[in-house]
mmCIF file of N, CA and C in Angstrom:
data_model
loop_
_atom_site.group_PDB
_atom_site.id
_atom_site.type_symbol
_atom_site.label_atom_id
_atom_site.label_comp_id
_atom_site.label_asym_id
_atom_site.label_seq_id
_atom_site.Cartn_x
_atom_site.Cartn_y
_atom_site.Cartn_z
ATOM 1 N N MET A 19 0.841 -1.188 0.000
ATOM 2 C CA MET A 19 0.000 0.000 0.000
ATOM 3 C C MET A 19 0.880 1.244 0.000
ATOM 4 N N ASN A 20 0.557 2.183 -0.849
ATOM 5 C CA ASN A 20 1.313 3.426 -0.947
ATOM 6 C C ASN A 20 0.791 4.409 0.093
ATOM 7 N N GLU A 21 1.602 4.672 1.109
ATOM 8 C CA GLU A 21 1.182 5.588 2.169
ATOM 9 C C GLU A 21 1.530 7.018 1.776
ATOM 10 N N GLN A 22 0.526 7.884 1.759
ATOM 11 C CA GLN A 22 0.738 9.274 1.376
ATOM 12 C C GLN A 22 0.778 10.151 2.615
ATOM 13 N N ALA A 23 1.455 11.289 2.483
ATOM 14 C CA ALA A 23 1.491 12.268 3.567
ATOM 15 C C ALA A 23 0.095 12.843 3.763
ATOM 16 N N PRO A 24 -0.267 13.145 5.005
ATOM 17 C CA PRO A 24 -1.591 13.743 5.247
ATOM 18 C C PRO A 24 -1.731 15.046 4.469
ATOM 19 N N LYS A 25 -2.905 15.244 3.924
ATOM 20 C CA LYS A 25 -3.169 16.448 3.138
ATOM 21 C C LYS A 25 -3.828 17.508 4.005
ATOM 22 N N ILE A 26 -3.505 18.753 3.720
ATOM 23 C CA ILE A 26 -4.118 19.908 4.368
ATOM 24 C C ILE A 26 -5.030 20.544 3.332
ATOM 25 N N ARG A 27 -6.266 20.821 3.733
ATOM 26 C CA ARG A 27 -7.217 21.453 2.818
ATOM 27 C C ARG A 27 -7.230 22.947 3.093
ATOM 28 N N LEU A 28 -7.008 23.746 2.048
ATOM 29 C CA LEU A 28 -7.067 25.200 2.137
ATOM 30 C C LEU A 28 -8.115 25.707 1.155
ATOM 31 N N VAL A 29 -8.648 26.893 1.436
ATOM 32 C CA VAL A 29 -9.673 27.500 0.591
ATOM 33 C C VAL A 29 -9.130 28.799 0.017
ATOM 34 N N THR A 30 -9.364 29.026 -1.255
ATOM 35 C CA THR A 30 -9.038 30.296 -1.897
ATOM 36 C C THR A 30 -10.149 30.620 -2.877
ATOM 37 N N ASN A 31 -9.946 31.622 -3.707
ATOM 38 C CA ASN A 31 -11.002 31.971 -4.658
ATOM 39 C C ASN A 31 -10.414 32.418 -5.983
ATOM 40 N N ASN A 32 -11.275 32.429 -6.992
ATOM 41 C CA ASN A 32 -10.947 32.993 -8.294
ATOM 42 C C ASN A 32 -12.200 33.689 -8.804
ATOM 43 N N THR A 33 -12.262 34.009 -10.071
ATOM 44 C CA THR A 33 -13.406 34.756 -10.601
ATOM 45 C C THR A 33 -14.712 33.983 -10.519
ATOM 46 N N TYR A 34 -14.651 32.676 -10.366
ATOM 47 C CA TYR A 34 -15.859 31.851 -10.300
ATOM 48 C C TYR A 34 -16.339 31.599 -8.876
ATOM 49 N N GLY A 35 -15.532 31.886 -7.888
ATOM 50 C CA GLY A 35 -15.913 31.666 -6.497
ATOM 51 C C GLY A 35 -14.819 30.968 -5.717
ATOM 52 N N GLU A 36 -15.187 30.474 -4.557
ATOM 53 C CA GLU A 36 -14.227 29.795 -3.690
ATOM 54 C C GLU A 36 -14.010 28.358 -4.149
ATOM 55 N N PHE A 37 -12.797 27.847 -3.892
ATOM 56 C CA PHE A 37 -12.512 26.441 -4.148
ATOM 57 C C PHE A 37 -11.466 25.948 -3.157
ATOM 58 N N ASN A 38 -11.449 24.640 -2.952
ATOM 59 C CA ASN A 38 -10.491 23.992 -2.063
ATOM 60 C C ASN A 38 -9.298 23.510 -2.872
ATOM 61 N N PHE A 39 -8.135 23.512 -2.239
ATOM 62 C CA PHE A 39 -6.983 22.818 -2.795
ATOM 63 C C PHE A 39 -6.258 22.138 -1.645
ATOM 64 N N TYR A 40 -5.484 21.129 -1.968
ATOM 65 C CA TYR A 40 -4.854 20.289 -0.961
ATOM 66 C C TYR A 40 -3.341 20.352 -1.090
ATOM 67 N N THR A 41 -2.676 20.272 0.053
ATOM 68 C CA THR A 41 -1.225 20.329 0.085
ATOM 69 C C THR A 41 -0.724 19.448 1.227
ATOM 70 N N THR A 42 0.575 19.325 1.317
ATOM 71 C CA THR A 42 1.192 18.617 2.439
ATOM 72 C C THR A 42 1.901 19.631 3.328
ATOM 73 N N ARG A 43 2.195 19.236 4.554
ATOM 74 C CA ARG A 43 2.939 20.111 5.461
ATOM 75 C C ARG A 43 4.312 20.449 4.875
ATOM 76 N N GLU A 44 4.933 19.466 4.223
ATOM 77 C CA GLU A 44 6.266 19.676 3.671
ATOM 78 C C GLU A 44 6.249 20.730 2.568
ATOM 79 N N GLU A 45 5.264 20.638 1.661
ATOM 80 C CA GLU A 45 5.191 21.613 0.572
ATOM 81 C C GLU A 45 4.859 23.002 1.111
ATOM 82 N N LEU A 46 3.953 23.063 2.082
ATOM 83 C CA LEU A 46 3.606 24.344 2.689
ATOM 84 C C LEU A 46 4.810 24.939 3.412
ATOM 85 N N GLN A 47 5.585 24.117 4.120
ATOM 86 C CA GLN A 47 6.771 24.622 4.813
ATOM 87 C C GLN A 47 7.796 25.158 3.823
ATOM 88 N N GLU A 48 7.956 24.492 2.678
ATOM 89 C CA GLU A 48 8.882 24.982 1.654
ATOM 90 C C GLU A 48 8.465 26.376 1.180
ATOM 91 N N TYR A 49 7.172 26.567 0.945
ATOM 92 C CA TYR A 49 6.649 27.881 0.540
ATOM 93 C C TYR A 49 6.918 28.921 1.623
ATOM 94 N N LEU A 50 6.634 28.576 2.870
ATOM 95 C CA LEU A 50 6.816 29.522 3.970
ATOM 96 C C LEU A 50 8.283 29.877 4.161
ATOM 97 N N ASP A 51 9.163 28.908 3.994
ATOM 98 C CA ASP A 51 10.601 29.175 4.108
ATOM 99 C C ASP A 51 11.066 30.162 3.042
ATOM 100 N N GLU A 52 10.500 30.058 1.841
ATOM 101 C CA GLU A 52 10.905 30.945 0.744
ATOM 102 C C GLU A 52 10.295 32.332 0.852
ATOM 103 N N THR A 53 9.120 32.449 1.464
ATOM 104 C CA THR A 53 8.393 33.716 1.395
ATOM 105 C C THR A 53 8.220 34.428 2.728
ATOM 106 N N LEU A 54 7.950 33.700 3.787
ATOM 107 C CA LEU A 54 7.563 34.359 5.034
ATOM 108 C C LEU A 54 8.416 34.002 6.236
ATOM 109 N N THR A 55 9.118 32.913 6.182
ATOM 110 C CA THR A 55 9.911 32.416 7.291
ATOM 111 C C THR A 55 9.074 32.260 8.564
ATOM 112 N N ILE A 56 7.923 31.594 8.427
ATOM 113 C CA ILE A 56 7.118 31.226 9.590
ATOM 114 C C ILE A 56 6.816 29.737 9.519
ATOM 115 N N THR A 57 6.302 29.201 10.598
ATOM 116 C CA THR A 57 6.009 27.777 10.639
ATOM 117 C C THR A 57 4.657 27.482 10.002
ATOM 118 N N VAL A 58 4.470 26.219 9.658
ATOM 119 C CA VAL A 58 3.188 25.772 9.097
ATOM 120 C C VAL A 58 2.063 26.063 10.077
ATOM 121 N N ASP A 59 2.281 25.778 11.356
ATOM 122 C CA ASP A 59 1.223 25.992 12.352
ATOM 123 C C ASP A 59 0.805 27.456 12.434
ATOM 124 N N LEU A 60 1.767 28.378 12.413
ATOM 125 C CA LEU A 60 1.420 29.804 12.439
ATOM 126 C C LEU A 60 0.646 30.213 11.189
ATOM 127 N N PHE A 61 1.050 29.694 10.039
ATOM 128 C CA PHE A 61 0.333 30.000 8.804
ATOM 129 C C PHE A 61 -1.102 29.499 8.881
ATOM 130 N N LEU A 62 -1.278 28.266 9.340
ATOM 131 C CA LEU A 62 -2.619 27.681 9.394
ATOM 132 C C LEU A 62 -3.510 28.388 10.406
ATOM 133 N N GLU A 63 -2.925 28.905 11.484
ATOM 134 C CA GLU A 63 -3.716 29.631 12.484
ATOM 135 C C GLU A 63 -4.275 30.930 11.921
ATOM 136 N N GLY A 64 -3.530 31.590 11.054
ATOM 137 C CA GLY A 64 -3.961 32.897 10.566
ATOM 138 C C GLY A 64 -4.214 32.940 9.074
ATOM 139 N N ASN A 65 -4.451 31.776 8.462
ATOM 140 C CA ASN A 65 -4.591 31.790 7.005
ATOM 141 C C ASN A 65 -5.865 32.493 6.561
ATOM 142 N N SER A 66 -5.805 33.049 5.351
ATOM 143 C CA SER A 66 -6.919 33.801 4.782
ATOM 144 C C SER A 66 -7.051 33.443 3.308
ATOM 145 N N LEU A 67 -8.137 33.870 2.691
ATOM 146 C CA LEU A 67 -8.301 33.635 1.255
ATOM 147 C C LEU A 67 -7.135 34.232 0.474
ATOM 148 N N GLU A 68 -6.726 35.447 0.846
ATOM 149 C CA GLU A 68 -5.632 36.116 0.130
ATOM 150 C C GLU A 68 -4.310 35.375 0.326
ATOM 151 N N GLY A 69 -4.021 35.003 1.567
ATOM 152 C CA GLY A 69 -2.792 34.256 1.832
ATOM 153 C C GLY A 69 -2.788 32.914 1.127
ATOM 154 N N ASN A 70 -3.942 32.235 1.140
ATOM 155 C CA ASN A 70 -4.051 30.958 0.447
ATOM 156 C C ASN A 70 -3.872 31.140 -1.056
ATOM 157 N N ARG A 71 -4.376 32.256 -1.598
ATOM 158 C CA ARG A 71 -4.247 32.512 -3.037
ATOM 159 C C ARG A 71 -2.781 32.695 -3.413
ATOM 160 N N HIS A 72 -2.034 33.422 -2.600
ATOM 161 C CA HIS A 72 -0.602 33.594 -2.875
ATOM 162 C C HIS A 72 0.104 32.242 -2.861
ATOM 163 N N TYR A 73 -0.256 31.393 -1.906
ATOM 164 C CA TYR A 73 0.343 30.064 -1.822
ATOM 165 C C TYR A 73 -0.044 29.227 -3.037
ATOM 166 N N PHE A 74 -1.322 29.260 -3.425
ATOM 167 C CA PHE A 74 -1.790 28.514 -4.589
ATOM 168 C C PHE A 74 -1.041 28.966 -5.847
ATOM 169 N N ASN A 75 -0.852 30.275 -6.016
ATOM 170 C CA ASN A 75 -0.103 30.794 -7.170
ATOM 171 C C ASN A 75 1.343 30.316 -7.148
ATOM 172 N N TRP A 76 1.934 30.228 -5.968
ATOM 173 C CA TRP A 76 3.308 29.740 -5.833
ATOM 174 C C TRP A 76 3.390 28.286 -6.283
ATOM 175 N N ILE A 77 2.402 27.467 -5.871
ATOM 176 C CA ILE A 77 2.370 26.061 -6.281
ATOM 177 C C ILE A 77 2.292 25.972 -7.807
ATOM 178 N N LYS A 78 1.400 26.765 -8.411
ATOM 179 C CA LYS A 78 1.244 26.739 -9.871
ATOM 180 C C LYS A 78 2.533 27.153 -10.573
ATOM 181 N N ALA A 79 3.165 28.224 -10.103
ATOM 182 C CA ALA A 79 4.398 28.703 -10.730
ATOM 183 C C ALA A 79 5.499 27.654 -10.615
ATOM 184 N N ARG A 80 5.595 27.022 -9.463
ATOM 185 C CA ARG A 80 6.606 25.993 -9.241
ATOM 186 C C ARG A 80 6.359 24.798 -10.155
ATOM 187 N N SER A 81 5.104 24.408 -10.272
ATOM 188 C CA SER A 81 4.737 23.299 -11.142
ATOM 189 C C SER A 81 5.045 23.630 -12.600
ATOM 190 N N ASN A 82 4.744 24.859 -13.005
ATOM 191 C CA ASN A 82 5.018 25.279 -14.382
ATOM 192 C C ASN A 82 6.515 25.304 -14.667
ATOM 193 N N LYS A 83 7.317 25.727 -13.687
ATOM 194 C CA LYS A 83 8.771 25.738 -13.866
ATOM 195 C C LYS A 83 9.283 24.326 -14.097
ATOM 196 N N LYS A 84 8.774 23.375 -13.304
ATOM 197 C CA LYS A 84 9.196 21.981 -13.452
ATOM 198 C C LYS A 84 8.795 21.453 -14.817
ATOM 199 N N THR A 85 7.576 21.750 -15.251
ATOM 200 C CA THR A 85 7.081 21.293 -16.548
ATOM 201 C C THR A 85 7.870 21.934 -17.677
ATOM 202 N N ASP A 86 8.086 23.243 -17.610
ATOM 203 C CA ASP A 86 8.850 23.951 -18.638
ATOM 204 C C ASP A 86 10.290 23.452 -18.684
ATOM 205 N N GLY A 87 10.863 23.199 -17.531
ATOM 206 C CA GLY A 87 12.235 22.696 -17.472
ATOM 207 C C GLY A 87 12.363 21.327 -18.101
ATOM 208 N N ASN A 88 11.347 20.482 -17.929
ATOM 209 C CA ASN A 88 11.372 19.155 -18.528
ATOM 210 C C ASN A 88 11.207 19.234 -20.041
ATOM 211 N N ARG A 89 10.422 20.180 -20.527
ATOM 212 C CA ARG A 89 10.178 20.326 -21.956
ATOM 213 C C ARG A 89 11.365 20.941 -22.679
ATOM 214 N N SER A 90 11.967 21.968 -22.069
ATOM 215 C CA SER A 90 13.013 22.712 -22.775
ATOM 216 C C SER A 90 14.422 22.289 -22.373
ATOM 217 N N GLY A 91 14.526 21.434 -21.395
ATOM 218 C CA GLY A 91 15.839 21.003 -20.949
ATOM 219 C C GLY A 91 16.464 21.928 -19.936
ATOM 220 N N GLY A 92 15.720 22.956 -19.492
ATOM 221 C CA GLY A 92 16.228 23.887 -18.495
ATOM 222 C C GLY A 92 15.290 25.055 -18.365
ATOM 223 N N SER A 93 15.497 25.828 -17.311
ATOM 224 C CA SER A 93 14.654 26.993 -17.076
ATOM 225 C C SER A 93 15.526 28.121 -16.580
ATOM 226 N N ASP A 94 15.200 29.333 -17.012
ATOM 227 C CA ASP A 94 16.007 30.466 -16.564
ATOM 228 C C ASP A 94 15.518 31.031 -15.248
ATOM 229 N N GLY A 95 14.379 30.500 -14.726
ATOM 230 C CA GLY A 95 13.885 30.945 -13.434
ATOM 231 C C GLY A 95 13.341 32.343 -13.441
ATOM 232 N N SER A 96 12.864 32.840 -14.596
ATOM 233 C CA SER A 96 12.418 34.226 -14.675
ATOM 234 C C SER A 96 10.999 34.437 -14.191
ATOM 235 N N SER A 97 10.289 33.396 -13.788
ATOM 236 C CA SER A 97 8.921 33.547 -13.300
ATOM 237 C C SER A 97 8.916 34.305 -11.985
ATOM 238 N N THR A 98 7.974 35.242 -11.847
ATOM 239 C CA THR A 98 7.926 36.049 -10.634
ATOM 240 C C THR A 98 7.070 35.425 -9.556
ATOM 241 N N GLY A 99 6.116 34.544 -9.941
ATOM 242 C CA GLY A 99 5.260 33.921 -8.940
ATOM 243 C C GLY A 99 4.254 34.867 -8.342
ATOM 244 N N GLY A 100 4.012 36.030 -8.960
ATOM 245 C CA GLY A 100 3.061 37.010 -8.446
ATOM 246 C C GLY A 100 1.635 36.652 -8.786
ATOM 247 N N GLU A 101 0.725 37.618 -8.621
ATOM 248 C CA GLU A 101 -0.683 37.400 -8.912
ATOM 249 C C GLU A 101 -0.859 36.928 -10.341
ATOM 250 N N ASP A 102 -1.759 36.001 -10.522
ATOM 251 C CA ASP A 102 -2.013 35.402 -11.813
ATOM 252 C C ASP A 102 -3.426 35.732 -12.237
ATOM 253 N N SER A 103 -3.602 36.282 -13.424
ATOM 254 C CA SER A 103 -4.930 36.660 -13.880
ATOM 255 C C SER A 103 -5.605 35.551 -14.659
ATOM 256 N N SER A 104 -4.939 34.409 -14.828
ATOM 257 C CA SER A 104 -5.549 33.318 -15.576
ATOM 258 C C SER A 104 -6.609 32.630 -14.742
ATOM 259 N N VAL A 105 -7.523 31.971 -15.426
ATOM 260 C CA VAL A 105 -8.597 31.242 -14.756
ATOM 261 C C VAL A 105 -8.072 29.883 -14.374
ATOM 262 N N ASP A 106 -8.383 29.448 -13.164
ATOM 263 C CA ASP A 106 -7.883 28.171 -12.655
ATOM 264 C C ASP A 106 -8.826 27.059 -12.967
#
C-alpha cells in the first residue's frame, strides 16, 4: 500500500468563487521558508483567502517551472510567482 502524507485542505477563490486545494505540510513549509519564514502551524492559524491565493499561485508557478524545465531542458527561473490573472 502506498502511504501518502496527510493532506491539508485550504480554501481560496478565483473569478468563479471559492474552491479547495490540498497540500502537504512539507510543501507548505517549503513555501513559507521561501516567502515568510514562519512555521506551518502559524500559517494555518492565521490563514486567509488572500494568503491561500498567494500560496496557490506559488504552487502553480513551481509546477510550471518543473514542466517547462522538462520540456526545454532547463529553465532560466524568470517567473515572478506574483498574482495570476488566468482562470484556474
